[in-house]
Structure formats: structure tokens, C-alpha cells
PDB file of C-alpha atoms in Angstrom:
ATOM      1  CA  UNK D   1       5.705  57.180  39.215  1.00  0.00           C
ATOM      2  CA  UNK D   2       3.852  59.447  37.055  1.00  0.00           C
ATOM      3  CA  UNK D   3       4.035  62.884  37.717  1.00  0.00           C
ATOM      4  CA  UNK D   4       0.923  65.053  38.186  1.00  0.00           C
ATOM      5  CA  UNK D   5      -0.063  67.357  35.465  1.00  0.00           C
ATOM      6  CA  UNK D   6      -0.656  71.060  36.987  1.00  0.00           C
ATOM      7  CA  UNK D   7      -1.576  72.315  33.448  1.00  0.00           C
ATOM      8  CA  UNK D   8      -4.172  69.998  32.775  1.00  0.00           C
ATOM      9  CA  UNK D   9      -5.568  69.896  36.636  1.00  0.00           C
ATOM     10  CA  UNK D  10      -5.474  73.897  36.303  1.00  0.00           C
ATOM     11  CA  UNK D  11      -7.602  73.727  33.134  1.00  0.00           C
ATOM     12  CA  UNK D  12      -9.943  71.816  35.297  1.00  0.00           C
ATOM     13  CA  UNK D  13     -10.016  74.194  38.282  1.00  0.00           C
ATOM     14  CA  UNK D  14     -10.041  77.795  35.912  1.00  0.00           C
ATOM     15  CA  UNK D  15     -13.451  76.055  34.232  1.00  0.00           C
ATOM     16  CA  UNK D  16     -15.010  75.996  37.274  1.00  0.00           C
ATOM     17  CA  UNK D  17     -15.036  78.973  38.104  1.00  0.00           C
ATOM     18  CA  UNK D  18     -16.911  80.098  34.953  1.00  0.00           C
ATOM     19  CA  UNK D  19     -19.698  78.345  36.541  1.00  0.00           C
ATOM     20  CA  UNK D  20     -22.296  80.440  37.103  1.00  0.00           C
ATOM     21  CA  UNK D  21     -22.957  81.625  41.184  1.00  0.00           C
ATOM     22  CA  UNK D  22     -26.395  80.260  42.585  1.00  0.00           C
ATOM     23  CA  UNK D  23     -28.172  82.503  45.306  1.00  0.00           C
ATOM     24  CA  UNK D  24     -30.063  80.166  48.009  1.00  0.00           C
ATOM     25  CA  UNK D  25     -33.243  81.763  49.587  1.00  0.00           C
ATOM     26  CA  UNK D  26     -31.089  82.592  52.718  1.00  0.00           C
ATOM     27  CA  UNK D  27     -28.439  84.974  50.433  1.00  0.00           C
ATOM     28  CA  UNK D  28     -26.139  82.587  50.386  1.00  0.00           C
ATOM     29  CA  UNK D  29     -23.821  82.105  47.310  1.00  0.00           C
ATOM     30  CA  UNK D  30     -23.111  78.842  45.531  1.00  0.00           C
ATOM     31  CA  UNK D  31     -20.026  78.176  43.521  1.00  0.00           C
ATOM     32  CA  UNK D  32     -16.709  76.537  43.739  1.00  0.00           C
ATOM     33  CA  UNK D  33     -14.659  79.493  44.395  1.00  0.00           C
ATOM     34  CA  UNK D  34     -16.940  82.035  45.835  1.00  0.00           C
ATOM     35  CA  UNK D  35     -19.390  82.507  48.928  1.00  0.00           C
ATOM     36  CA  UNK D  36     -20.829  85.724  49.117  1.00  0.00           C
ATOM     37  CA  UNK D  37     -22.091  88.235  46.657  1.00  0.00           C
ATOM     38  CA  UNK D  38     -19.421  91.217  47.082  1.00  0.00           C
ATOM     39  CA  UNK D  39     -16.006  90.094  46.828  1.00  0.00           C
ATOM     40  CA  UNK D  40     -13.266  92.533  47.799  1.00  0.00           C
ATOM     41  CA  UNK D  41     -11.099  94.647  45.484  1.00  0.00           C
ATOM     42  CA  UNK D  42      -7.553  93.709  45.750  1.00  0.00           C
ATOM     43  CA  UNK D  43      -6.251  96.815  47.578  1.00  0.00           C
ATOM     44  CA  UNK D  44      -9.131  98.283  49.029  1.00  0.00           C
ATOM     45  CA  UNK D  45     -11.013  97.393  52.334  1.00  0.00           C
ATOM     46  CA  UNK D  46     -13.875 100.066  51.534  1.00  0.00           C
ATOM     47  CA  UNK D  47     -16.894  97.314  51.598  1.00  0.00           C
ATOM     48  CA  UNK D  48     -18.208 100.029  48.583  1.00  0.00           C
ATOM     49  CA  UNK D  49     -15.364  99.498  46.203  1.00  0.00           C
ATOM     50  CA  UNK D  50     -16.201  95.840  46.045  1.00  0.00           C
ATOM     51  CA  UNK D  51     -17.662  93.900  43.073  1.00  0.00           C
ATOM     52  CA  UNK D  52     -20.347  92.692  43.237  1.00  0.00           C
ATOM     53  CA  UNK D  53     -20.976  89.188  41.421  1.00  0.00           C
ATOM     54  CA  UNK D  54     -24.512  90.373  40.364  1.00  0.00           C
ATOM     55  CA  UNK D  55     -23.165  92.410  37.673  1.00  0.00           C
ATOM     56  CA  UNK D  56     -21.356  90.890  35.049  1.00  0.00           C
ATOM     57  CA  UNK D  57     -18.574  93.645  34.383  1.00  0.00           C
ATOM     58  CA  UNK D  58     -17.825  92.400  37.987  1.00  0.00           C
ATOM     59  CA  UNK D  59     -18.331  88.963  37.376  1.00  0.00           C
ATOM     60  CA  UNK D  60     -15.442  88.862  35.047  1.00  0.00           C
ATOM     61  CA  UNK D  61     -12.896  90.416  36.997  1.00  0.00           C
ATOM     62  CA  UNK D  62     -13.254  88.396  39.930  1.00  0.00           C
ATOM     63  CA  UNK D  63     -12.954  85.491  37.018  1.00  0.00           C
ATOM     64  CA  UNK D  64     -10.117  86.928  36.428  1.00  0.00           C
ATOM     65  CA  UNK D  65      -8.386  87.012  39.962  1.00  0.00           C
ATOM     66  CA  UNK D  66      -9.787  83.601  40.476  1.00  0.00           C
ATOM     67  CA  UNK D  67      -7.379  82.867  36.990  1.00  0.00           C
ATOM     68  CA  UNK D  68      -4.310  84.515  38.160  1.00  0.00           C
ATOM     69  CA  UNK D  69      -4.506  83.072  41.686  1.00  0.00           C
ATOM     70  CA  UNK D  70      -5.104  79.484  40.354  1.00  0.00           C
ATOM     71  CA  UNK D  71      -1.798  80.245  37.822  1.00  0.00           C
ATOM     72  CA  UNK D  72       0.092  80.542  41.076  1.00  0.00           C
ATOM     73  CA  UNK D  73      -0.704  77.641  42.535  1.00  0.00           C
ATOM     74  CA  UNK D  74       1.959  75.005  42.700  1.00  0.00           C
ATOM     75  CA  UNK D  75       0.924  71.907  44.378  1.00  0.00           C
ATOM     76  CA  UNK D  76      -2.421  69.981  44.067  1.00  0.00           C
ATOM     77  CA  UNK D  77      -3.334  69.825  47.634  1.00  0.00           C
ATOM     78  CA  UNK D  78      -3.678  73.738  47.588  1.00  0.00           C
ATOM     79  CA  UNK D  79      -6.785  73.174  45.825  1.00  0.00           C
ATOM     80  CA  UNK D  80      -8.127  71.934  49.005  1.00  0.00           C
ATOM     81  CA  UNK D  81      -7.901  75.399  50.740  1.00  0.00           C
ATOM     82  CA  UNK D  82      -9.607  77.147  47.484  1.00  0.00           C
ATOM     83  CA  UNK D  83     -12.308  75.624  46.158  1.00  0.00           C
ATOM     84  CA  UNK D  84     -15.457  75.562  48.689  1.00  0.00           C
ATOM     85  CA  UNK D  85     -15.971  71.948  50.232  1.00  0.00           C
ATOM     86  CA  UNK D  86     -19.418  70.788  47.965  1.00  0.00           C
ATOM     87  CA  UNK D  87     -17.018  70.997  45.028  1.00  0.00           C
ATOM     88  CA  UNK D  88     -14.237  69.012  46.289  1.00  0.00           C
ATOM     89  CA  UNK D  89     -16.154  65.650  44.397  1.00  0.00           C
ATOM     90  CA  UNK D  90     -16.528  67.464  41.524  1.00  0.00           C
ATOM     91  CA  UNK D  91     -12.878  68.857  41.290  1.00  0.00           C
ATOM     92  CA  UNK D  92     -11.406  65.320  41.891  1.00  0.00           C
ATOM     93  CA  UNK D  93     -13.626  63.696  39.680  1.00  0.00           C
ATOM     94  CA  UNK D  94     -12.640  65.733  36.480  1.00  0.00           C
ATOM     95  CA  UNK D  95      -9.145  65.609  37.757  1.00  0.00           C
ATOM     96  CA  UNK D  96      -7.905  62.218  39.222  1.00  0.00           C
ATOM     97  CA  UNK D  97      -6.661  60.752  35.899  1.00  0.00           C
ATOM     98  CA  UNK D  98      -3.909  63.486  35.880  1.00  0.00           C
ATOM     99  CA  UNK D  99      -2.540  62.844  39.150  1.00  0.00           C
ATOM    100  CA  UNK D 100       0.492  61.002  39.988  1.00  0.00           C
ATOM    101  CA  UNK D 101      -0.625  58.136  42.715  1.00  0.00           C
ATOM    102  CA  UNK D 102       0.919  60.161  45.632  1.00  0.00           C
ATOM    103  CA  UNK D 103      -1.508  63.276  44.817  1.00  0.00           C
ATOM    104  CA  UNK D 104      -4.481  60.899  43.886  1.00  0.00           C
ATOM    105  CA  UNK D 105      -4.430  58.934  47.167  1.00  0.00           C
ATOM    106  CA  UNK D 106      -3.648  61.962  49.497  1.00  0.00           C
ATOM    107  CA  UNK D 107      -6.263  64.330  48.133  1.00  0.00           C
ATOM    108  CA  UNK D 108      -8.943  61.637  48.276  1.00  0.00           C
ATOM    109  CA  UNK D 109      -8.403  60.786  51.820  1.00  0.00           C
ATOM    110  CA  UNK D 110      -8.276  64.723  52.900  1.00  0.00           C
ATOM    111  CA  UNK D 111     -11.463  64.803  50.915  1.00  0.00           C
ATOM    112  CA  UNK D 112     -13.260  61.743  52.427  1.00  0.00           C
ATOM    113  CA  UNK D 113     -12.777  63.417  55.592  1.00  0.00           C
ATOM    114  CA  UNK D 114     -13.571  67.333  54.794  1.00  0.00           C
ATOM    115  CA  UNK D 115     -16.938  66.333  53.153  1.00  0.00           C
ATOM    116  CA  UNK D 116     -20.159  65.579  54.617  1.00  0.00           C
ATOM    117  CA  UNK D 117     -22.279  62.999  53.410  1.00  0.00           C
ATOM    118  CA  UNK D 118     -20.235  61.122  50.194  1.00  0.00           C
ATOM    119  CA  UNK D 119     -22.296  58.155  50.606  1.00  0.00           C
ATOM    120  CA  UNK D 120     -24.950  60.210  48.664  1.00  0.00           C
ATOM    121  CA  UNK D 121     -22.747  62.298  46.926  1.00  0.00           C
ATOM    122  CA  UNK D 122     -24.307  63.766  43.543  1.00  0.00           C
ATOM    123  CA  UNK D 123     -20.909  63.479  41.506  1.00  0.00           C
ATOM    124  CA  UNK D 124     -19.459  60.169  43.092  1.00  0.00           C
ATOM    125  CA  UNK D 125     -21.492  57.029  43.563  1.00  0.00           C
ATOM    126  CA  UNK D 126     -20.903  54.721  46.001  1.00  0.00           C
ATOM    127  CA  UNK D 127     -19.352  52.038  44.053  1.00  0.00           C
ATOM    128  CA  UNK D 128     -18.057  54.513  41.517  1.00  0.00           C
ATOM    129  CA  UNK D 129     -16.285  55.708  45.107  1.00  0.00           C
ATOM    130  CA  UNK D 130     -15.539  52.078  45.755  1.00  0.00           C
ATOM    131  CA  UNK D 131     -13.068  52.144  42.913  1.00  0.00           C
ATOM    132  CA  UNK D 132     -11.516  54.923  43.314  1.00  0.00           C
ATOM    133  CA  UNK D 133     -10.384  53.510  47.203  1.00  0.00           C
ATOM    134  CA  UNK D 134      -9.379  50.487  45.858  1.00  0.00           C
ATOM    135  CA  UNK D 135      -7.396  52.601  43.148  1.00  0.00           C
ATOM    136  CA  UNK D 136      -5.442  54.334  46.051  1.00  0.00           C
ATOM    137  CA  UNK D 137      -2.191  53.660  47.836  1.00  0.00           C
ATOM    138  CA  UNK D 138      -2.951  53.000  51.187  1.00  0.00           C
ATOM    139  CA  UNK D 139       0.324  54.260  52.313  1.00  0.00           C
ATOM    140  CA  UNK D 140      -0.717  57.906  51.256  1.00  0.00           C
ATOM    141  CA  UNK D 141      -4.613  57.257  51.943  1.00  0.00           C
ATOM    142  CA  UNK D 142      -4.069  56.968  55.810  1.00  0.00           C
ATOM    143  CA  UNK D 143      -2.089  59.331  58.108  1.00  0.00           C
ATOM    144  CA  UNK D 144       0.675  57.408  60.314  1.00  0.00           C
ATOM    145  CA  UNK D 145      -1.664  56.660  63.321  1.00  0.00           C
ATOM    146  CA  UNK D 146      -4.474  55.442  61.025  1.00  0.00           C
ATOM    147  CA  UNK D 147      -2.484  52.386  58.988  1.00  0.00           C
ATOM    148  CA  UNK D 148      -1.287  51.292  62.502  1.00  0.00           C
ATOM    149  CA  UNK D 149      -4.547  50.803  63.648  1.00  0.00           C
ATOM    150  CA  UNK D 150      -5.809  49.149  60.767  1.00  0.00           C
ATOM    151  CA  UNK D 151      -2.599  47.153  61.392  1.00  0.00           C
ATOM    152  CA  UNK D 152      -3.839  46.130  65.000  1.00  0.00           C
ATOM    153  CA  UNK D 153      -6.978  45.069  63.908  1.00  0.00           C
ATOM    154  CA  UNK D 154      -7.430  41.201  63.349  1.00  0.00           C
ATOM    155  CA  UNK D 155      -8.536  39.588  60.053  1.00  0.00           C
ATOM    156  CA  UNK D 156     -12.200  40.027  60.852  1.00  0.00           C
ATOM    157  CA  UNK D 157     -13.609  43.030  61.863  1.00  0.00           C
ATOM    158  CA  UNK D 158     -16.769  43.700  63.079  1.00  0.00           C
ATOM    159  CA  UNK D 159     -18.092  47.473  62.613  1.00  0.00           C
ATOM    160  CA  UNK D 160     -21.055  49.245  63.190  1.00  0.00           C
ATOM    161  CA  UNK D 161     -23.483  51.880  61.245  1.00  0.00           C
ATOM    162  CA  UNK D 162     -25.761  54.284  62.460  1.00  0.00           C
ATOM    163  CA  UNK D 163     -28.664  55.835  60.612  1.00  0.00           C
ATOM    164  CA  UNK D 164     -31.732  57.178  60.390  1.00  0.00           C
ATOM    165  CA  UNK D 165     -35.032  55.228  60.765  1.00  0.00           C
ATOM    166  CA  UNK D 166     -35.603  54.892  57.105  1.00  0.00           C
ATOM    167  CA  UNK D 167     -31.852  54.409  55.726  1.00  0.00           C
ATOM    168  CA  UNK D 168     -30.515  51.757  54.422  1.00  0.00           C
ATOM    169  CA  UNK D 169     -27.134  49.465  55.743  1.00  0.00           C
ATOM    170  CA  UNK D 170     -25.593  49.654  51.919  1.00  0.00           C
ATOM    171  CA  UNK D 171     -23.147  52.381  52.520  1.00  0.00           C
ATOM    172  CA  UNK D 172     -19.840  52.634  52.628  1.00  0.00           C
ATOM    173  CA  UNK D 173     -18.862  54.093  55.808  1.00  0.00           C
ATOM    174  CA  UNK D 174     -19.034  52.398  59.072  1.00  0.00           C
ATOM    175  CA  UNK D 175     -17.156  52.670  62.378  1.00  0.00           C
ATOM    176  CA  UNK D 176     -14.922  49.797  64.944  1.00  0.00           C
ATOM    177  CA  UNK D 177     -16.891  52.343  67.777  1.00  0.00           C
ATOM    178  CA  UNK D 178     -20.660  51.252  68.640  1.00  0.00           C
ATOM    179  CA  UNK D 179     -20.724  54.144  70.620  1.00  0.00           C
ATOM    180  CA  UNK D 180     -20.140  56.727  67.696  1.00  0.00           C
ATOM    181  CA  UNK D 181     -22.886  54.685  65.745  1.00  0.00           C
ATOM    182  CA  UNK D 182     -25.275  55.439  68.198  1.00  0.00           C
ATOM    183  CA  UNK D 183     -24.517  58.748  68.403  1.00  0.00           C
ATOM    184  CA  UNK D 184     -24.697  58.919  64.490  1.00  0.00           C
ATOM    185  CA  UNK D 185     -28.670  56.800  64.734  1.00  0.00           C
ATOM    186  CA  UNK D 186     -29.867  59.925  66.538  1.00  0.00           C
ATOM    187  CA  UNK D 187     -28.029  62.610  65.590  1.00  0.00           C
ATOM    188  CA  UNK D 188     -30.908  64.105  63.247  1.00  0.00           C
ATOM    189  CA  UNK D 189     -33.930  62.522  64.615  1.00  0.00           C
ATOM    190  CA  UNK D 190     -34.532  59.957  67.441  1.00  0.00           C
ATOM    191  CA  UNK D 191     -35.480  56.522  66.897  1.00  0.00           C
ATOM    192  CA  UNK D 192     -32.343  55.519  64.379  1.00  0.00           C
ATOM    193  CA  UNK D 193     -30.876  52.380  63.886  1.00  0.00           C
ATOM    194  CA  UNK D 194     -27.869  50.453  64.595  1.00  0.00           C
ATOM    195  CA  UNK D 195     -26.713  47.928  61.711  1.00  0.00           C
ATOM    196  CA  UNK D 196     -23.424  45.335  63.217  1.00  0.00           C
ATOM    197  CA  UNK D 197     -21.767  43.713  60.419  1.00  0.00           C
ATOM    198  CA  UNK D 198     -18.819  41.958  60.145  1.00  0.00           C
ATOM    199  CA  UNK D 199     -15.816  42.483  57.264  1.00  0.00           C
ATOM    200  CA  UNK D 200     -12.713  40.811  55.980  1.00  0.00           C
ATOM    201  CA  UNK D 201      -9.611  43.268  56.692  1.00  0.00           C
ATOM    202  CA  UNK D 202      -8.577  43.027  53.469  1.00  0.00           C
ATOM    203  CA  UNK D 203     -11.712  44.517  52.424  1.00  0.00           C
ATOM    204  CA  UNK D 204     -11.431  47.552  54.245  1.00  0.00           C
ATOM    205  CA  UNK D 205     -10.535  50.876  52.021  1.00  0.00           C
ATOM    206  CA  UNK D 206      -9.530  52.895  54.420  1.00  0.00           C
ATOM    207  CA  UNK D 207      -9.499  53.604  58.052  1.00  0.00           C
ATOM    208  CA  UNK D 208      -9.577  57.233  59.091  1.00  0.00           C
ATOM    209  CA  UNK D 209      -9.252  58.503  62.800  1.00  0.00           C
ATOM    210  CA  UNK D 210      -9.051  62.189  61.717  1.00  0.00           C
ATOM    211  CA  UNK D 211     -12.854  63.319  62.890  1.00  0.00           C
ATOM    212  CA  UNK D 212     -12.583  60.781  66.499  1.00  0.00           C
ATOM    213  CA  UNK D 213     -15.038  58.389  64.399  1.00  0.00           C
ATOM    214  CA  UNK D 214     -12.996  55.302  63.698  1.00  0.00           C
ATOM    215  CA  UNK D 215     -14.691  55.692  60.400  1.00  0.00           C
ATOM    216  CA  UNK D 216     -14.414  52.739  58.754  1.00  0.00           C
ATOM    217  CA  UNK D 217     -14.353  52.754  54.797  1.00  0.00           C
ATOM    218  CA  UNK D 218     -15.514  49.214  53.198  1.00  0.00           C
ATOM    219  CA  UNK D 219     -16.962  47.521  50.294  1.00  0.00           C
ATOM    220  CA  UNK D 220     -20.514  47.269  50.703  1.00  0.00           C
ATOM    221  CA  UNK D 221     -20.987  44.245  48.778  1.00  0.00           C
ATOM    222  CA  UNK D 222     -18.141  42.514  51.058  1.00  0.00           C
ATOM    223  CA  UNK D 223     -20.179  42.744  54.263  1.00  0.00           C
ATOM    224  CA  UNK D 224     -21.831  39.486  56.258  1.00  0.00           C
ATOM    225  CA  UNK D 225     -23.622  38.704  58.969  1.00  0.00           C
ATOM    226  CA  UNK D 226     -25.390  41.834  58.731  1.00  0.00           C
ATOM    227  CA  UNK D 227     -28.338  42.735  61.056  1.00  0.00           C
ATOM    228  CA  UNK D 228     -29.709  44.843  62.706  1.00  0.00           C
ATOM    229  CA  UNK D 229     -29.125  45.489  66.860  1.00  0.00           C
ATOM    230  CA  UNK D 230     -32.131  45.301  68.989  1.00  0.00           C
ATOM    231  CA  UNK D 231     -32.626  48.097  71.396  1.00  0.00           C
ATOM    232  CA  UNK D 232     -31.407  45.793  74.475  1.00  0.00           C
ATOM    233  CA  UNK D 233     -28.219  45.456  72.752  1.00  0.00           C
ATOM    234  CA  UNK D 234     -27.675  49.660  72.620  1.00  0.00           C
ATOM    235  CA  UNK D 235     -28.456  49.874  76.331  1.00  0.00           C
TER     236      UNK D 235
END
């Protein structure tokens, strides 16, 4: 098995963090590593001894710590607790191709999980993410309780997808639960739909119980008998 290369994967992670912080209109700081404009000294818990990421003197020294604490790190999956969840796509992306199979199919589960929204994610398309599950081992993709009940399931599966009115079926994440796609059909607006579809087991990705959704990872193209439910069907 090929080993994961830390010095390449922490030449990844110390270049993003000379990415330049973003300020939304609501003060709120974008960037992989930081979240708010004053960051504190190391030492000091006076609020006005803290640098502030405005100025660039300051800028560079919290570079700097970012540098020495990314040096210590040891094990890929500490990543995870670092880098602020929007950036987790970004960091695998530039990444995966020096990680041993163990690290590559671990991290990418933990990540399906932690972010919201992948099927529209602005680094990873959705067959781009297609490939990268089928890349995986599913015996580090899927905690213990998740393989065995992709194991229980029979050949064909029929899931279920909730959305908004206007969204589309073509996704990659669906659910065994109808109940937790109607909950998703209305969760930002009323008047959502439920897709049913039905898929071959083998074509499942992944299977991930972690967020009580039964979320369902598949290949898109590998769905049939696809339709829509009527409303008399979700009473």
C-alpha cells in the first residue's frame, strides 16, 4: 500500500493559508484556517495584544503560526479539525493523489458527511465526485454499522430524494428513508418534491448513517424507474 506523503500534503495545506481572508457583509472572515479578524497572541489572553489580520505585519505572523502548527501535524485526518469546513473540497482535491488508499477513503467519507451541500460543490463536480467514490475502499469509506447495512440491503434498492420545487433528481445523494426525504422537500421552502428511484446495489458508493439520514451515495447515471411521488403517496 502506498504510504501517504505528509511533505507533499503539507505543501498543500501551508499554501492555503497564504490565501488571502475575505470579509462577508456580516464581519465574518473567510479563509481556510481562520474565522475572525483578531486572532490571539500565543501567550496572551489580553483581546488588545491580538493581531489583527487587517494589517499585514499581522497577517504574516499568524502565517507563520499557521506554518509551525501545520509542521506538527502528523496524521492526515488532523487536517479535518484545522482547516474550516468550505475548504475541506478544496484541501482534498489538491491532495488525494498523495494519499495512501487508507487516508484517501477515510478522509473522503468524514468529508462527505461534515460538508453541506457537495452535490453543488464549487471545487468537486458531481461526476468528478463520482470517481473519486468509486476510487475508494469501501472498507475505510463506511464506519462498521454502515457496510452492514449496506450488507442487509437486497440487490435492488429503492431510495428516495427530496428537494426543492425547482431542483433537479440528478444528484448524487439520496436516502433508503422516505420520511427523511420529505423532511429534506420542505426543509427550505414548502411545496418540495419527492423523486423514488430505484438502484442496483452494486451501484451504490457509499452508505452513511452518521447524520440519522440513511444517506445514500449513488451514480446518478445508474438510476431507473425514476419519477416523481404524487402528493397522495407522501400522506
Amino acid at each position: 500500500m502506498k504510504p501517504t506523503d505528509m511533505k507533499k500534503v503539507k505543501d498543500v495545506a501551508k499554501s492555503l493559508a497564504y490565501l488571502e481572508p475575505e470579509f462577508t457583509d456580516y464581519g465574518i472572515v473567510l479563509h481556510p484556517y481562520i474565522n475572525c479578524q483578531f486572532i490571539p497572541r500565543k501567550g496572551s489572553i489580553d483581546i488588545r495584544e491580538a493581531y489583527d489580520i487587517t494589517k499585514p505585519e499581522d497577517m504574516m505572523h499568524v502565517r507563520e503560526d499557521i506554518c509551525k502548527m501545520i509542521d506538527r501535524i502528523e496524521d492526515y485526518h488532523t487536517f479535518s479539525f484545522y482547516l474550516s469546513k468550505p475548504y475541506l473540497t478544496a484541501f482534498f482535491k489538491y491532495t488525494k493523489d498523495y494519499l495512501s488508499i487508507k487516508d484517501y477513503s477515510e478522509f473522503l467519507g468524514d468529508l462527505w458527511v461534515q460538508v453541506e451541500f457537495t452535490n453543488k460543490d464549487p471545487n468537486i463536480s458531481p461526476n468528478e465526485f463520482i470517481k473519486l467514490f468509486k476510487k475508494a475502499d469501501q472498507q475505510y469509506l463506511m464506519e462498521e454499522d454502515e457496510k452492514e447495512f449496506l450488507a442487509s440491503l437486497g440487490e435492488e434498492v429503492t431510495i428516495y430524494r427530496g428537494v426543492k420545487p425547482k431542483s433537479s433528481a440528478k444528484a448524487l445523494s439520496w436516502t433508503t428513508q422516505l420520511t427523511t426525504a420529505k423532511w429534506f422537500a420542505d426543509r427550505f421552502e414548502k411545496n418540495g418534491k419527492v423523486y423514488k428511484a430505484n438502484i442496483k446495489k452494486k451501484d451504490i458508493l457509499a452508505l452513511f448513517l452518521r447524520r440519522g439520514e440513511f444517506e445514500t451515495v449513488v451514480d446518478y447515471h445508474k438510476l431507473y424507474n425514476v419519477e416523481e411521488m404524487s402528493k397522495d403517496d407522501l400522506i
